[in-house]
Amino acid sequence: MARPDRSDCVENGDGAGAYSEDGIPVVDFDVLVNGNSDQRLAAILHLGRACAEWGFFMVINHGVPESLQGATMDACRELFSLPTEEKSEYMEAGPMDPVRVGTGFNSAVDGAKYWRDYLKMFAHPEMHCPAKPAILREIATEYATRTRGLMLELTTAISESLGLDGSRIAEALNLDNCFQILVGNYYPPAGPDVGAIGMPTHSDHGLLTLLFQNGVNGLQVKHDSEWLLAKPIPGSFFVIVGDQLEIVSNGRYKAVLHHALVDGEQARMSFVSLIGPCLDAVVKPIPELARDAPQGAEFRGVRYRDYMEHQQSNKLKENAALDIVRVHRQILTREGSPNSSLINV
Ligand code: OGA
Ligand code: NI
């Protein structure tokens, strides 16, 4: 497939950045890293706007080979097709276990049907992987390394877009020891069940998420109160701003709400690579950003491990986890919140 380039995009009037046909911001990674200083500045401004106004964008010219994306998806598909006995040891796992496989059909929750098989592997600081298929470890390790490098570079540019040193967010969150997880999602065709939901509405618990899919659309993001079907530029990645970026940026950048629809006839697959802070980092708004904000700090400090465990142990419900650490008077009256171990970190 051809390398995506800017001809797939529409330039906006001021030349500062591009948008897809549907209006989704498109960030050219090559310009961000290798552009001259004027080009970099324009790309960083565009990136900052994408994080503030959308919490979502596409990245092109990102340097991760399309063949590696394909091989990762194939290895994941192979895992899903193994007989249940081969996967059963990972099916008992809890949210903080490093390899987890979930399978089958989840009965109705909140009136919606969720169809999804998934594989979750912790990939950093240590790579964890099911033993089979044998090819998976090598491919997943390579994929994790390449996508982690990409997301760390994006984090540097994001830090600059907030008016901070490029290394500021990485230092605050100890990203040398960042957490990383890979997730493969398989959504069987829903048949006549039109509008079946594969994954309910949520925001991601980490800092940044990179997602690509197998050519079957289904990811919807909420933008300006509307749900928009995200159609990728071939070879690109979707980038999703997660809860920890909303917290460190003191709410300047928004963790976008999203969900996945299931196709009627075609199986849909998506593959996610997510980075978060070091699991032991206490995440709070960067003090310089809180100082300059009219209301001061918008979030309390929270240890990422506790945050993630909480989010993963409860039913996915929009961004309820983020609301618990948000500094808002009404939070104290919200049922359950005062007792949450999350708010006293
Ligand atoms: C996720 C997610 C959406 C999709 O894994 O967090 O949002 O399109 N997936 O599968
Ligand atoms: Ni998600």
XYZ file of N, CA and C in Angstrom, residues 122-228:
321
model
N 1.001 -6.769 29.016
C 1.865 -5.702 29.498
C 3.173 -5.804 28.703
N 3.641 -4.687 28.177
C 4.800 -4.749 27.276
C 6.010 -3.974 27.795
N 5.831 -3.131 28.788
C 6.936 -2.363 29.372
C 6.572 -2.006 30.786
N 7.525 -1.979 31.729
C 8.979 -2.166 31.624
C 9.411 -3.584 31.248
N 8.492 -4.544 31.249
C 8.878 -5.904 30.896
C 7.859 -6.448 29.908
N 8.343 -7.212 28.933
C 7.425 -7.765 27.936
C 6.808 -9.062 28.452
N 5.484 -9.133 28.410
C 4.777 -10.364 28.777
C 3.947 -10.797 27.582
N 3.865 -12.092 27.376
C 3.236 -12.564 26.147
C 2.797 -14.015 26.332
N 1.656 -14.406 25.771
C 1.307 -15.833 25.824
C 2.360 -16.660 25.076
N 2.499 -17.914 25.465
C 3.516 -18.773 24.834
C 3.166 -19.092 23.380
N 1.883 -19.136 23.084
C 1.449 -19.446 21.717
C 0.560 -18.323 21.189
N 0.582 -18.072 19.915
C 1.434 -18.674 18.901
C 2.896 -18.234 19.068
N 3.812 -19.106 18.688
C 5.229 -18.880 18.956
C 5.739 -17.569 18.357
N 5.167 -17.166 17.257
C 5.628 -15.973 16.543
C 5.289 -14.672 17.300
N 4.313 -14.793 18.195
C 3.757 -13.581 18.801
C 4.797 -12.752 19.570
N 5.663 -13.411 20.361
C 6.570 -12.661 21.233
C 7.487 -11.729 20.439
N 8.075 -12.270 19.393
C 9.037 -11.461 18.634
C 8.324 -10.269 17.972
N 7.193 -10.552 17.388
C 6.466 -9.488 16.682
C 5.946 -8.443 17.675
N 5.364 -8.924 18.760
C 4.783 -7.987 19.732
C 5.881 -7.137 20.383
N 7.057 -7.737 20.601
C 8.154 -6.982 21.208
C 8.603 -5.861 20.269
N 8.754 -6.207 19.007
C 9.160 -5.204 18.011
C 8.093 -4.107 17.891
N 6.851 -4.550 17.858
C 5.755 -3.584 17.728
C 5.703 -2.659 18.943
N 5.888 -3.243 20.125
C 5.852 -2.445 21.358
C 6.988 -1.409 21.354
N 8.176 -1.837 20.941
C 9.331 -0.928 20.951
C 9.111 0.233 19.983
N 8.674 -0.091 18.777
C 8.506 0.951 17.760
C 7.392 1.927 18.151
N 6.278 1.396 18.634
C 5.163 2.296 18.948
C 5.446 3.097 20.225
N 6.212 2.502 21.154
C 6.578 3.248 22.370
C 7.466 4.440 21.994
N 8.431 4.197 21.102
C 9.313 5.282 20.640
C 8.490 6.406 20.011
N 7.537 6.012 19.199
C 6.678 7.004 18.532
C 5.877 7.815 19.561
N 5.292 7.129 20.519
C 4.475 7.847 21.507
C 5.327 8.727 22.429
N 6.554 8.292 22.723
C 7.422 9.129 23.562
C 7.827 10.396 22.800
N 8.082 10.264 21.503
C 8.384 11.455 20.682
C 7.173 12.388 20.637
N 5.994 11.808 20.485
C 4.778 12.643 20.479
C 4.632 13.362 21.817
N 4.993 12.659 22.901
C 4.879 13.270 24.231
C 5.813 14.476 24.365
N 7.001 14.373 23.781
C 7.935 15.504 23.799
C 7.303 16.709 23.092
N 6.742 16.466 21.924
C 6.121 17.556 21.168
C 4.903 18.101 21.911
N 4.166 17.213 22.565
C 2.980 17.644 23.326
C 3.419 18.530 24.492
N 4.521 18.140 25.137
C 5.060 18.935 26.239
C 5.407 20.340 25.737
N 6.069 20.404 24.580
C 6.411 21.707 23.997
C 5.157 22.493 23.651
N 4.124 21.790 23.182
C 2.900 22.500 22.786
C 2.205 23.138 23.984
N 2.546 22.668 25.192
C 1.984 23.264 26.411
C 2.873 24.396 26.933
N 3.909 24.736 26.154
C 4.827 25.804 26.564
C 5.873 25.314 27.560
N 6.053 24.013 27.652
C 7.011 23.434 28.597
C 8.229 22.925 27.835
N 9.289 22.604 28.576
C 10.412 21.903 27.961
C 9.920 20.577 27.391
N 10.551 20.134 26.330
C 10.149 18.869 25.715
C 10.184 17.693 26.676
N 11.104 17.743 27.654
C 11.258 16.598 28.558
C 10.390 16.700 29.817
N 9.629 17.795 29.939
C 8.945 18.066 31.216
C 7.944 16.960 31.598
N 7.112 16.558 30.658
C 6.102 15.530 30.983
C 6.797 14.197 31.258
N 7.803 13.875 30.444
C 8.526 12.599 30.631
C 9.160 12.546 32.017
N 9.693 13.679 32.473
C 10.315 13.698 33.803
C 9.253 13.573 34.896
N 8.169 14.315 34.742
C 7.127 14.315 35.776
C 6.515 12.923 35.943
N 6.444 12.166 34.864
C 5.763 10.866 34.913
C 6.740 9.692 34.891
N 8.030 10.001 34.962
C 9.073 8.962 34.907
C 8.853 8.012 33.723
N 8.840 8.614 32.539
C 8.521 7.813 31.347
C 9.658 6.890 30.916
N 10.858 7.051 31.502
C 11.896 6.033 31.229
C 11.382 4.666 31.678
N 10.574 4.696 32.719
C 9.972 3.448 33.234
C 8.480 3.408 32.940
N 8.116 3.919 31.790
C 6.682 4.015 31.492
C 6.038 2.631 31.453
N 4.753 2.635 31.750
C 3.937 1.431 31.575
C 3.500 1.396 30.116
N 3.465 0.188 29.565
C 2.910 0.045 28.215
C 2.098 -1.239 28.150
N 0.976 -1.170 27.478
C 0.152 -2.362 27.275
C -0.232 -2.445 25.799
N -0.256 -3.663 25.285
C -0.769 -3.908 23.938
C -2.111 -4.621 24.086
N -3.068 -4.228 23.282
C -4.396 -4.855 23.337
C -4.861 -5.167 21.920
N -5.199 -6.424 21.695
C -5.821 -6.803 20.428
C -7.305 -7.030 20.672
N -8.135 -6.457 19.827
C -9.588 -6.609 19.966
C -10.142 -7.289 18.725
N -11.004 -8.264 18.923
C -11.657 -8.949 17.814
C -13.160 -8.861 18.019
N -13.844 -8.286 17.056
C -15.299 -8.116 17.156
C -15.961 -8.953 16.071
N -16.584 -10.082 16.428
C -17.260 -10.892 15.398
C -18.422 -10.118 14.791
N -18.810 -10.460 13.561
C -19.937 -9.756 12.940
C -21.198 -9.898 13.785
N -21.979 -8.825 13.832
C -23.155 -8.826 14.710
C -24.374 -9.415 14.047
N -24.319 -9.669 12.727
C -25.511 -10.144 12.030
C -26.568 -9.049 12.000
N -27.829 -9.434 12.202
C -28.904 -8.430 12.055
C -28.991 -7.429 13.212
N -28.151 -7.594 14.220
C -28.234 -6.726 15.401
C -27.603 -5.362 15.093
N -28.359 -4.552 14.354
C -27.821 -3.278 13.858
C -27.412 -2.361 15.015
N -26.255 -1.771 14.902
C -25.803 -0.813 15.913
C -25.238 -1.472 17.157
N -24.962 -2.803 17.091
C -24.398 -3.474 18.273
C -23.086 -2.802 18.666
N -22.901 -2.687 19.959
C -21.718 -2.014 20.494
C -20.689 -3.084 20.853
N -19.465 -2.911 20.384
C -18.399 -3.850 20.711
C -17.692 -3.482 21.994
N -17.493 -2.185 22.164
C -16.883 -1.699 23.403
C -17.624 -0.437 23.823
N -18.061 -0.388 25.088
C -18.877 0.750 25.503
C -18.062 2.041 25.593
N -18.770 3.131 25.737
C -18.123 4.443 25.774
C -17.177 4.564 26.968
N -15.968 5.025 26.690
C -14.968 5.185 27.745
C -13.910 6.170 27.292
N -13.075 6.598 28.233
C -11.818 7.251 27.864
C -10.724 6.285 28.287
N -9.540 6.408 27.682
C -8.463 5.464 27.992
C -7.721 5.924 29.247
N -7.276 4.938 30.058
C -6.696 5.291 31.364
C -5.284 5.855 31.286
N -4.606 5.686 30.144
C -3.176 6.033 30.077
C -2.915 7.461 29.658
N -1.741 7.629 29.065
C -1.312 8.950 28.598
C -1.711 9.110 27.131
N -1.242 8.196 26.293
C -1.565 8.208 24.869
C -1.858 6.785 24.415
N -2.789 6.654 23.481
C -3.107 5.363 22.870
C -2.932 5.488 21.375
N -2.340 4.460 20.779
C -2.196 4.385 19.329
C -3.074 3.229 18.875
N -3.892 3.426 17.860
C -4.816 2.366 17.434
C -4.835 2.258 15.916
N -4.815 1.034 15.424
C -5.130 0.832 14.005
C -6.103 -0.333 13.903
N -6.750 -0.460 12.757
C -7.798 -1.468 12.604
C -7.630 -2.197 11.281
N -8.412 -3.250 11.084
C -8.212 -4.127 9.922
C -8.986 -3.684 8.688
N -9.307 -2.440 8.575
C -10.006 -1.989 7.376
C -11.514 -1.933 7.551
N -12.009 -2.420 8.692
C -13.450 -2.332 8.963
C -13.658 -1.213 9.987
N -14.371 -0.173 9.581
C -14.569 0.953 10.490
C -15.478 0.574 11.649
N -15.429 1.340 12.712
C -16.277 1.058 13.872
C -15.947 1.969 15.043
N -14.734 2.521 15.052
C -14.367 3.433 16.150
C -15.116 4.754 15.974
N -15.811 5.134 17.022
C -16.466 6.448 17.012
C -15.916 7.291 18.152
N -15.672 8.569 17.861
C -15.184 9.485 18.900
C -16.203 10.602 19.097
N -16.250 11.099 20.318
C -17.197 12.178 20.599
C -16.487 13.521 20.406
N -17.035 14.313 19.544
C -16.440 15.630 19.283
C -17.566 16.652 19.187
N -17.444 17.739 19.961
C -18.504 18.762 19.981
C -19.876 18.123 20.193
N -19.972 17.211 21.158
C -21.219 16.535 21.532
C -21.792 15.608 20.468
N -21.055 15.362 19.398
C -21.552 14.466 18.342
C -20.642 13.254 18.241
N -21.231 12.117 17.871
C -20.409 10.922 17.611
C -19.979 10.911 16.161
N -18.698 10.761 15.941
C -18.142 10.775 14.594
C -17.439 9.445 14.317
